[in-house]
XYZ file of C-alpha atoms in Angstrom:
597
model
C -6.316 -11.931 -64.929
C -4.442 -14.920 -63.556
C -0.779 -15.309 -64.427
C 0.408 -18.173 -66.544
C 3.566 -20.273 -66.443
C 4.384 -21.315 -69.962
C 4.690 -25.031 -70.441
C 7.571 -26.387 -72.611
C 5.075 -26.825 -75.459
C 3.874 -23.177 -75.125
C 7.499 -21.930 -74.936
C 8.356 -23.656 -78.161
C 5.285 -22.082 -79.750
C 6.346 -18.610 -78.716
C 9.880 -19.226 -80.044
C 8.507 -20.431 -83.379
C 6.276 -17.399 -83.594
C 9.215 -15.074 -82.831
C 11.325 -16.636 -85.599
C 8.465 -16.352 -87.999
C 8.065 -12.693 -87.117
C 11.652 -11.966 -88.230
C 10.920 -12.899 -91.834
C 7.945 -11.419 -93.679
C 8.124 -14.339 -96.055
C 6.859 -16.603 -93.380
C 3.888 -14.416 -92.331
C 1.457 -16.858 -93.811
C -0.746 -19.561 -92.349
C 1.295 -21.398 -89.694
C 0.471 -23.813 -86.919
C 1.220 -22.510 -83.399
C 0.855 -25.071 -80.624
C 0.047 -23.956 -77.110
C -1.491 -25.308 -73.891
C -4.268 -23.963 -71.729
C -5.189 -23.763 -68.045
C -8.531 -23.757 -66.322
C -9.036 -20.161 -65.158
C -12.667 -20.244 -64.042
C -15.592 -22.620 -63.615
C -19.313 -21.970 -63.199
C -20.705 -25.140 -61.661
C -24.456 -26.033 -61.862
C -26.412 -28.632 -59.926
C -25.516 -30.802 -62.900
C -22.748 -29.753 -65.278
C -20.349 -26.820 -65.449
C -19.197 -24.122 -67.817
C -15.399 -24.138 -67.948
C -13.259 -21.183 -68.993
C -9.731 -21.960 -70.088
C -7.090 -19.428 -71.035
C -4.316 -20.010 -73.571
C -1.403 -17.560 -74.075
C 0.228 -17.346 -77.504
C 2.380 -15.146 -79.761
C 2.191 -14.900 -83.503
C 3.505 -12.826 -86.394
C 1.150 -10.862 -88.643
C -0.938 -12.921 -90.971
C -3.256 -15.909 -90.767
C -2.401 -18.734 -88.381
C -3.875 -21.751 -86.622
C -3.557 -21.799 -82.845
C -3.679 -25.439 -81.661
C -4.691 -26.116 -78.036
C -4.093 -29.805 -77.451
C -4.876 -30.392 -73.753
C -8.624 -30.197 -73.613
C -10.744 -32.981 -71.980
C -12.616 -35.336 -74.269
C -15.957 -35.301 -72.469
C -16.967 -31.768 -73.336
C -20.015 -30.613 -75.239
C -18.329 -29.632 -78.521
C -21.376 -27.670 -79.672
C -21.036 -25.374 -76.686
C -17.458 -24.334 -77.551
C -16.997 -20.568 -77.728
C -13.687 -18.721 -78.169
C -12.801 -15.077 -77.572
C -9.363 -13.431 -77.803
C -7.483 -10.247 -76.962
C -3.930 -8.890 -77.178
C -2.350 -5.761 -75.858
C -1.399 -3.335 -78.604
C -2.646 -5.549 -81.409
C -5.947 -6.571 -82.975
C -6.798 -9.918 -84.551
C -9.845 -11.711 -85.776
C -11.036 -15.236 -84.962
C -11.974 -16.864 -88.237
C -13.237 -20.217 -86.997
C -12.545 -23.181 -84.823
C -12.431 -26.932 -85.006
C -12.539 -29.534 -82.183
C -11.404 -33.145 -82.500
C -10.362 -35.972 -80.223
C -6.875 -37.339 -80.816
C -6.343 -40.993 -79.895
C -2.613 -41.676 -80.298
C -1.596 -45.066 -81.563
C 1.289 -46.985 -79.987
C 4.605 -47.666 -81.705
C 4.386 -50.999 -83.434
C 6.040 -53.858 -81.550
C 6.594 -57.246 -83.026
C 5.601 -60.371 -81.139
C 9.201 -61.593 -80.636
C 10.181 -58.171 -79.160
C 7.189 -58.158 -76.801
C 7.873 -61.760 -75.757
C 11.526 -60.907 -75.052
C 10.539 -57.958 -72.864
C 8.025 -60.026 -70.945
C 10.546 -62.810 -70.345
C 13.108 -60.331 -69.040
C 10.473 -58.771 -66.792
C 9.563 -62.185 -65.340
C 13.263 -62.993 -64.786
C 13.959 -59.702 -62.979
C 10.885 -60.166 -60.814
C 12.124 -63.663 -59.877
C 15.540 -62.193 -58.948
C 13.799 -59.589 -56.809
C 11.909 -62.349 -54.958
C 15.188 -64.200 -54.351
C 16.700 -61.114 -52.785
C 13.604 -60.609 -50.636
C 14.066 -64.166 -49.336
C 17.752 -63.471 -48.699
C 16.862 -60.284 -46.733
C 14.333 -62.281 -44.671
C 16.883 -65.047 -43.992
C 19.579 -62.578 -42.964
C 17.169 -60.839 -40.658
C 16.210 -64.111 -39.055
C 19.844 -65.033 -38.664
C 20.553 -61.737 -36.911
C 17.566 -62.016 -34.581
C 18.505 -65.593 -33.651
C 22.143 -64.711 -32.876
C 21.081 -61.690 -30.807
C 18.677 -63.968 -28.879
C 21.386 -66.498 -28.085
C 23.793 -63.761 -27.004
C 21.229 -62.266 -24.624
C 20.400 -65.762 -23.256
C 24.162 -66.416 -22.660
C 24.425 -63.086 -20.816
C 21.519 -63.981 -18.541
C 23.084 -67.397 -17.862
C 26.464 -65.781 -16.937
C 24.765 -63.470 -14.485
C 22.988 -66.386 -12.773
C 26.328 -68.258 -12.474
C 28.054 -65.244 -10.904
C 25.425 -64.987 -8.297
C 25.431 -68.747 -7.417
C 29.099 -69.760 -7.707
C 32.239 -68.848 -5.623
C 35.279 -66.881 -6.927
C 37.502 -69.909 -7.656
C 36.029 -71.687 -10.725
C 34.791 -68.475 -12.446
C 38.049 -67.795 -14.356
C 37.579 -70.643 -16.823
C 33.834 -69.850 -17.215
C 34.587 -66.255 -18.061
C 37.027 -67.234 -20.810
C 34.537 -69.559 -22.363
C 31.749 -67.000 -22.035
C 33.983 -64.333 -23.798
C 34.703 -66.664 -26.738
C 30.992 -67.429 -27.145
C 30.091 -63.755 -26.932
C 32.705 -62.900 -29.658
C 31.451 -65.682 -31.891
C 27.853 -64.577 -31.621
C 28.796 -60.908 -32.292
C 30.655 -61.975 -35.472
C 27.550 -63.911 -36.506
C 25.339 -60.848 -36.045
C 27.703 -58.651 -38.021
C 27.786 -61.198 -40.862
C 23.988 -61.343 -40.915
C 23.783 -57.570 -41.123
C 26.294 -57.510 -44.038
C 24.274 -60.188 -45.870
C 21.108 -58.140 -45.440
C 22.765 -54.956 -46.807
C 24.181 -56.826 -49.736
C 20.751 -58.400 -50.535
C 19.041 -55.004 -50.285
C 21.584 -53.483 -52.699
C 21.022 -56.297 -55.208
C 17.255 -55.937 -54.800
C 17.392 -52.206 -55.500
C 19.482 -52.841 -58.651
C 16.950 -55.390 -59.897
C 14.080 -52.998 -59.207
C 15.761 -50.304 -61.261
C 16.150 -52.754 -64.100
C 12.470 -53.703 -63.780
C 11.417 -50.071 -63.972
C 13.429 -49.642 -67.148
C 11.860 -52.735 -68.736
C 8.333 -51.620 -67.752
C 9.014 -48.180 -69.297
C 9.989 -49.866 -72.566
C 6.795 -51.872 -72.477
C 4.687 -48.860 -71.549
C 6.148 -46.899 -74.462
C 4.336 -49.289 -76.785
C 0.964 -48.524 -75.131
C -1.317 -45.848 -76.500
C -1.310 -42.457 -74.753
C -4.648 -41.384 -73.277
C -6.924 -39.587 -75.788
C -7.104 -35.792 -75.559
C -9.201 -33.037 -77.045
C -7.590 -30.793 -79.595
C -8.985 -27.336 -80.445
C -7.741 -25.470 -83.518
C -8.516 -21.787 -83.670
C -7.962 -19.910 -86.950
C -6.896 -16.280 -86.395
C -5.770 -13.428 -88.611
C -4.023 -10.205 -87.650
C -2.534 -7.269 -89.530
C 0.364 -6.905 -87.016
C 2.425 -9.217 -84.842
C 0.927 -10.420 -81.582
C 3.294 -10.575 -78.643
C 0.968 -11.443 -75.764
C -2.226 -12.885 -77.231
C -4.745 -14.617 -74.925
C -7.528 -16.966 -76.017
C -10.439 -17.657 -73.694
C -12.153 -20.936 -74.407
C -15.579 -21.747 -72.818
C -17.428 -25.040 -73.027
C -19.961 -27.121 -71.112
C -19.159 -30.369 -69.421
C -21.545 -32.693 -67.606
C -18.792 -34.213 -65.452
C -19.248 -31.749 -62.595
C -21.928 -30.787 -60.043
C -22.540 -29.066 -56.723
C -25.133 -29.464 -53.999
C -25.891 -27.254 -50.980
C -24.787 -28.129 -47.468
C -26.177 -26.378 -44.404
C -25.363 -26.080 -40.707
C -28.506 -25.101 -38.749
C -27.660 -24.051 -35.212
C -30.437 -23.084 -32.752
C -29.240 -21.021 -29.825
C -30.549 -22.052 -26.386
C -29.975 -20.581 -22.980
C -30.306 -16.943 -21.908
C -31.909 -15.883 -25.234
C -34.800 -18.293 -24.713
C -35.188 -17.453 -21.045
C -35.503 -13.736 -21.762
C -37.967 -14.184 -24.682
C -39.965 -17.466 -24.325
C -41.011 -18.842 -27.651
C -38.130 -17.118 -29.530
C -34.614 -18.125 -30.354
C -31.664 -17.278 -32.646
C -31.123 -19.534 -35.640
C -27.725 -19.469 -37.363
C -27.567 -20.857 -40.870
C -24.154 -21.547 -42.416
C -24.310 -22.254 -46.156
C -21.672 -24.322 -47.949
C -21.369 -26.117 -51.263
C -20.169 -29.636 -51.957
C -18.394 -29.389 -55.290
C -17.166 -32.342 -57.304
C -15.871 -32.897 -60.842
C -14.574 -35.934 -62.667
C -13.177 -34.435 -65.843
C -9.892 -36.159 -65.241
C -7.941 -32.871 -64.825
C -7.505 -30.846 -61.701
C -8.780 -27.304 -61.380
C -5.977 -25.438 -59.689
C -6.511 -21.928 -58.376
C -9.693 -21.592 -60.428
C -12.228 -18.798 -59.916
C -15.294 -20.721 -58.799
C -18.895 -19.668 -59.335
C -21.866 -21.709 -58.256
C -25.238 -21.340 -59.967
C -28.648 -22.880 -59.310
C -29.503 -22.618 -63.035
C -29.929 -25.813 -64.981
C -28.503 -25.574 -68.510
C -28.589 -29.403 -68.808
C -32.261 -29.705 -67.810
C -35.596 -29.270 -69.646
C -35.996 -25.867 -71.355
C -39.541 -26.154 -72.728
C -42.902 -27.402 -71.493
C -43.854 -30.924 -72.565
C -46.916 -31.693 -74.675
C -50.061 -32.654 -72.711
C -50.958 -36.309 -72.410
C -53.734 -37.525 -74.711
C -56.124 -40.372 -73.942
C -58.140 -42.391 -76.390
C -61.597 -43.524 -75.317
C -62.974 -46.920 -76.356
C -65.772 -49.310 -75.423
C -65.052 -52.750 -74.002
C -67.397 -55.581 -72.998
C -68.811 -55.463 -69.466
C -67.067 -57.222 -66.644
C -68.319 -60.700 -65.768
C -70.565 -60.872 -62.723
C -69.015 -61.241 -59.309
C -69.119 -64.670 -57.654
C -72.062 -65.272 -55.332
C -71.561 -64.364 -51.720
C -69.053 -61.517 -52.328
C -70.036 -58.093 -50.960
C -69.932 -55.245 -53.546
C -71.980 -52.070 -52.972
C -72.499 -52.920 -49.349
C -68.805 -53.429 -48.925
C -67.943 -50.947 -46.187
C -66.936 -53.680 -43.821
C -66.442 -52.922 -40.153
C -62.798 -53.782 -39.644
C -60.917 -54.467 -36.449
C -60.567 -51.626 -34.065
C -56.821 -51.294 -34.580
C -57.544 -50.270 -38.191
C -58.972 -47.014 -36.854
C -55.802 -46.484 -34.820
C -53.664 -47.218 -37.885
C -55.712 -44.681 -39.899
C -55.333 -42.110 -37.187
C -51.598 -42.598 -37.009
C -50.837 -42.734 -40.739
C -53.055 -39.698 -41.360
C -50.652 -37.584 -39.303
C -47.450 -38.640 -41.081
C -46.848 -35.300 -42.795
C -48.130 -33.077 -39.977
C -45.073 -33.473 -37.714
C -43.055 -31.526 -40.173
C -39.809 -33.288 -39.153
C -38.780 -36.232 -41.245
C -41.889 -35.891 -43.432
C -41.755 -32.072 -43.905
C -38.059 -32.440 -44.580
C -38.492 -35.307 -47.059
C -35.781 -35.396 -49.660
C -36.357 -32.951 -52.543
C -35.312 -34.664 -55.784
C -34.305 -31.444 -57.462
C -30.681 -32.205 -56.684
C -30.847 -35.828 -57.720
C -27.141 -36.045 -58.223
C -26.260 -34.828 -54.720
C -24.764 -37.478 -52.398
C -27.085 -38.912 -49.719
C -24.283 -38.576 -47.241
C -21.392 -36.342 -48.293
C -17.972 -37.919 -48.132
C -15.433 -36.326 -45.758
C -14.418 -33.058 -47.358
C -11.341 -30.833 -46.964
C -12.216 -27.399 -45.604
C -9.936 -24.388 -45.550
C -9.199 -23.017 -42.070
C -9.932 -19.469 -43.236
C -13.275 -19.511 -44.968
C -14.502 -16.562 -47.016
C -18.129 -15.899 -47.904
C -19.312 -15.850 -51.464
C -20.719 -12.832 -53.255
C -24.345 -13.602 -54.180
C -26.389 -12.254 -57.044
C -29.632 -13.296 -58.707
C -30.721 -13.688 -62.263
C -34.449 -14.321 -62.206
C -35.062 -17.439 -60.044
C -31.374 -18.508 -60.398
C -28.941 -17.694 -57.630
C -25.287 -16.992 -58.475
C -22.543 -17.396 -55.795
C -19.027 -16.199 -56.588
C -16.527 -17.773 -54.205
C -14.181 -15.101 -52.976
C -10.952 -17.113 -53.034
C -9.566 -19.363 -55.806
C -10.056 -23.049 -55.162
C -8.519 -26.364 -56.109
C -10.942 -29.055 -57.159
C -9.467 -32.494 -58.045
C -10.594 -34.120 -61.257
C -11.236 -37.558 -59.686
C -14.695 -36.849 -58.229
C -13.438 -36.093 -54.650
C -15.684 -33.615 -52.877
C -14.407 -30.153 -52.034
C -16.360 -27.785 -49.804
C -16.678 -24.036 -50.465
C -18.287 -21.640 -47.983
C -21.098 -19.590 -49.419
C -21.999 -17.514 -46.312
C -23.726 -17.392 -42.946
C -26.463 -15.356 -41.322
C -28.527 -15.087 -38.060
C -32.221 -14.726 -37.806
C -34.764 -14.527 -35.011
C -37.255 -17.417 -35.092
C -40.382 -18.489 -33.236
C -40.116 -21.835 -31.468
C -42.872 -24.393 -31.158
C -43.418 -27.798 -29.609
C -45.143 -30.307 -31.866
C -46.506 -33.740 -31.066
C -48.713 -36.387 -32.690
C -49.395 -38.750 -29.770
C -51.461 -41.125 -31.875
C -48.219 -42.021 -33.665
C -45.409 -40.990 -31.300
C -45.691 -40.132 -27.595
C -42.690 -37.769 -27.728
C -42.742 -34.018 -28.251
C -40.357 -32.244 -30.660
C -38.911 -28.758 -30.856
C -39.406 -26.762 -34.054
C -38.048 -23.410 -35.212
C -40.278 -21.492 -37.613
C -37.709 -20.138 -40.063
C -38.953 -17.042 -41.983
C -36.914 -16.800 -45.202
C -36.940 -13.082 -45.888
C -33.921 -13.066 -48.164
C -32.640 -15.332 -50.912
C -34.067 -18.740 -51.876
C -32.459 -21.751 -50.155
C -31.967 -24.608 -52.606
C -32.637 -28.120 -51.237
C -29.673 -29.811 -49.607
C -28.263 -31.803 -46.716
C -28.391 -30.033 -43.341
C -26.639 -30.752 -40.091
C -28.633 -29.754 -37.026
C -27.276 -28.413 -33.733
C -28.920 -27.186 -30.533
C -26.241 -25.027 -28.965
C -23.138 -27.141 -29.237
C -24.968 -30.476 -29.282
C -25.039 -32.193 -32.665
C -28.493 -33.734 -33.421
C -28.078 -35.356 -36.812
C -28.870 -34.649 -40.492
C -31.943 -34.111 -42.604
C -32.773 -33.134 -46.104
C -33.779 -29.447 -46.226
C -36.358 -28.799 -48.979
C -36.486 -25.748 -51.202
C -37.341 -22.607 -49.167
C -38.605 -19.738 -51.284
C -38.175 -16.056 -50.313
C -41.097 -15.035 -48.066
C -41.838 -18.657 -47.041
C -41.817 -19.759 -43.462
C -40.469 -23.295 -43.048
C -40.732 -25.336 -39.798
C -37.366 -26.901 -39.013
C -37.227 -29.812 -36.582
C -34.578 -29.803 -33.816
C -35.145 -33.101 -32.045
C -37.020 -34.213 -29.003
C -38.112 -31.817 -26.270
C -37.487 -33.961 -23.230
C -39.126 -31.506 -20.848
C -42.522 -31.906 -22.508
C -44.619 -35.025 -21.670
C -47.560 -36.084 -23.833
C -50.069 -38.801 -23.014
C -52.973 -39.990 -25.203
C -55.631 -42.305 -23.726
C -58.624 -44.047 -25.302
C -61.524 -43.246 -22.911
C -64.248 -45.256 -24.608
C -65.284 -47.158 -27.741
C -68.840 -48.241 -28.281
C -70.842 -49.690 -31.136
C -74.580 -50.205 -31.550
C -77.798 -49.125 -33.323
C -79.862 -45.964 -32.918
C -83.187 -44.556 -34.162
C -86.939 -45.191 -33.713
C -88.510 -45.087 -37.174
C -85.190 -45.643 -38.956
C -82.375 -47.775 -37.766
C -78.688 -47.056 -38.353
C -75.311 -48.399 -37.129
C -73.335 -46.224 -34.822
C -69.741 -46.180 -33.532
C -68.284 -43.701 -31.043
C -64.599 -43.216 -30.003
C -63.524 -40.948 -27.142
C -59.919 -39.761 -26.454
C -58.074 -37.592 -23.962
C -54.707 -36.010 -24.497
C -52.666 -34.515 -21.693
C -49.591 -32.318 -22.139
C -47.262 -31.344 -19.305
C -44.474 -28.818 -19.300
C -41.752 -29.925 -16.894
C -39.298 -27.288 -18.103
C -38.372 -23.882 -16.639
C -39.876 -21.678 -19.421
C -43.147 -21.306 -21.214
C -43.605 -22.918 -24.623
C -46.020 -22.824 -27.574
C -47.596 -26.203 -28.357
C -49.104 -27.471 -31.562
C -50.848 -30.822 -31.051
C -52.056 -33.059 -33.880
C -54.729 -35.757 -34.079
C -57.409 -36.782 -36.526
C -60.839 -38.255 -37.117
C -62.045 -40.279 -40.141
C -63.450 -38.570 -43.225
C -65.811 -39.867 -45.890
C -66.971 -39.135 -49.418
C -70.041 -41.336 -48.975
C -73.204 -39.300 -48.145
C -74.675 -42.304 -46.270
C -71.870 -42.053 -43.654
C -72.284 -39.292 -41.026
C -69.343 -38.107 -38.923
C -69.787 -35.839 -35.883
C -66.891 -34.290 -33.910
C -67.130 -33.188 -30.278
C -64.040 -31.595 -28.720
C -63.238 -29.453 -25.709
C -61.548 -27.204 -26.470
C -62.372 -27.097 -30.163
C -59.496 -27.664 -32.627
C -57.680 -24.529 -33.747
C -57.549 -25.904 -37.284
C -59.275 -28.684 -39.228
C -58.137 -30.404 -42.445
C -54.589 -29.267 -41.669
C -52.417 -28.675 -44.752
C -55.299 -29.918 -46.915
C -55.395 -33.387 -45.285
C -59.036 -34.172 -44.672
C -59.776 -35.185 -41.147
C -56.484 -33.797 -39.743
C -56.913 -31.715 -36.516
C -54.566 -29.319 -34.751
C -54.735 -27.559 -31.398
C -52.504 -24.532 -30.694
C -52.040 -23.254 -27.146
C -49.369 -21.767 -24.810
C -48.153 -23.866 -21.942
C -46.484 -22.137 -19.008
C -43.552 -23.604 -17.041
C -44.873 -26.395 -14.855
C -48.279 -26.142 -16.566
C -50.597 -28.899 -17.837
C -53.207 -28.941 -20.550
C -55.873 -31.590 -21.285
C -57.868 -32.027 -24.513
C -60.936 -34.235 -24.689
C -62.408 -35.098 -28.076
C -64.617 -37.736 -29.620
C -66.161 -38.586 -32.947
C -69.267 -40.565 -33.832
C -69.689 -42.562 -37.045
C -73.197 -43.620 -38.233
C -74.242 -45.402 -41.361
C -77.359 -47.201 -42.657
C -78.478 -50.528 -41.180
C -77.481 -53.481 -43.236
C -74.339 -51.805 -44.537
C -70.808 -52.482 -43.336
C -68.147 -49.960 -42.553
C -64.563 -50.096 -43.621
C -61.895 -47.723 -42.271
C -58.874 -47.491 -44.537
C -55.801 -45.715 -43.251
C -53.539 -43.598 -45.348
């Protein structure tokens, strides 16, 4: 249990309780004021459960414990109070929460006007002294400049003139030097005097501002009254107050570091992935959490708790649409578009297959998390959190007490770190990007990883940041680690032809032929996953035929119709070529339209 330093208010409450205990006649309902401190906080992705502790002492009987330093933005319906005392028992009869908004002391208009006039006059005097300080400083600088110039002139005269006429010059030079030195000393005295007068005016201004501030209302505060009853005096009572606030949140932060070097040389296609987990915690309740026991939870007490009702549609009949204008194509409207439309379709169809920016697209589960965390203060000695799980919710108890300011500034807390062996893979979609990218296939065999911002490293090299999506236990997630410069990929269009075919029936026909070449210029073997695509259709009149050597390892990748993937090993210094083509045919008289997505 954390120790408490009694505030003046709490000390007075204890003294009052002690006096009451001396006289049985006063062992009736009394008001005992005390303060409270934040002892623990369980922070959720949005919101937090705060535990405050308030120490008190009371004589036997029924009393009201008043805790008057609670925030005003709490969920009053979530308030719960428990109590304990060593060597005594008492009951909590009830509680009441209210918000006090103190009113200022009345101030008449003439009094306020007098104060404001005095404040303006003192501020004017302060400005006068600032000008005097500036003038004295300029006077000193000018005199020192003239003195230095005189000294330089005297030295030039000594070097140029003979010994005879120097006596008179030296006397005049000494008189000028003494005069300038006196001027410098006078300027310094004038500056000191002006600074002293300015300081006195500033003290007077502070006093006037305090008088004016005393008429302003104090900030509102939450006041909790707890009714207790005990059969014997309570010397060291302690109330634990819990409530929910929405003015707090946390979001995961990750460091993903992929080891390169000897590990990869010894076991091609494998590497060590180090994952460091942190939490970005912020709260804007207006009060600082000092030395609080911090717990992080992925539960969502402020979110939806029940399934919504299903949507219901009402069917109705409306008049038919007016006929289309003459000359506009309708059912035959599969227009043969420009050839680059096919290339656009091919490129856009692979957007989500790269797994990098698309696979790591931002998960909106943590909508309140910052897109780019502000610079955070990190303790030099970081301790890992103790993790536990309640159903799908993860609970992380931070080992050391933390300080979290109440102004919304981010504080980082370390959750833990672990190493895991991963398979590595080179991925490329040359129809969209001629570069190859390194991926680590992360098998999450332990706890769920909530979505959060991740910083990527290859060895000691920093690569950038991405949004890590939710990774469930047992799921393998591909993690992108930037370009693989040693892998070259080239995609060439070998042929495109259009025409008609058939003897008894005539149809339109279009054929596209491609060749993809992959080269490994590195010193170790790699595994390659290459993506491309061909069009797909839901129109039975359109026929699509694929011809590839070698055949794709997978079609309709990740449920995307038309998406193709080739998987193959590529040794150091090796080269691999893939030739594939597809043919589109459709009835004569119809037009073909290729729409990319």
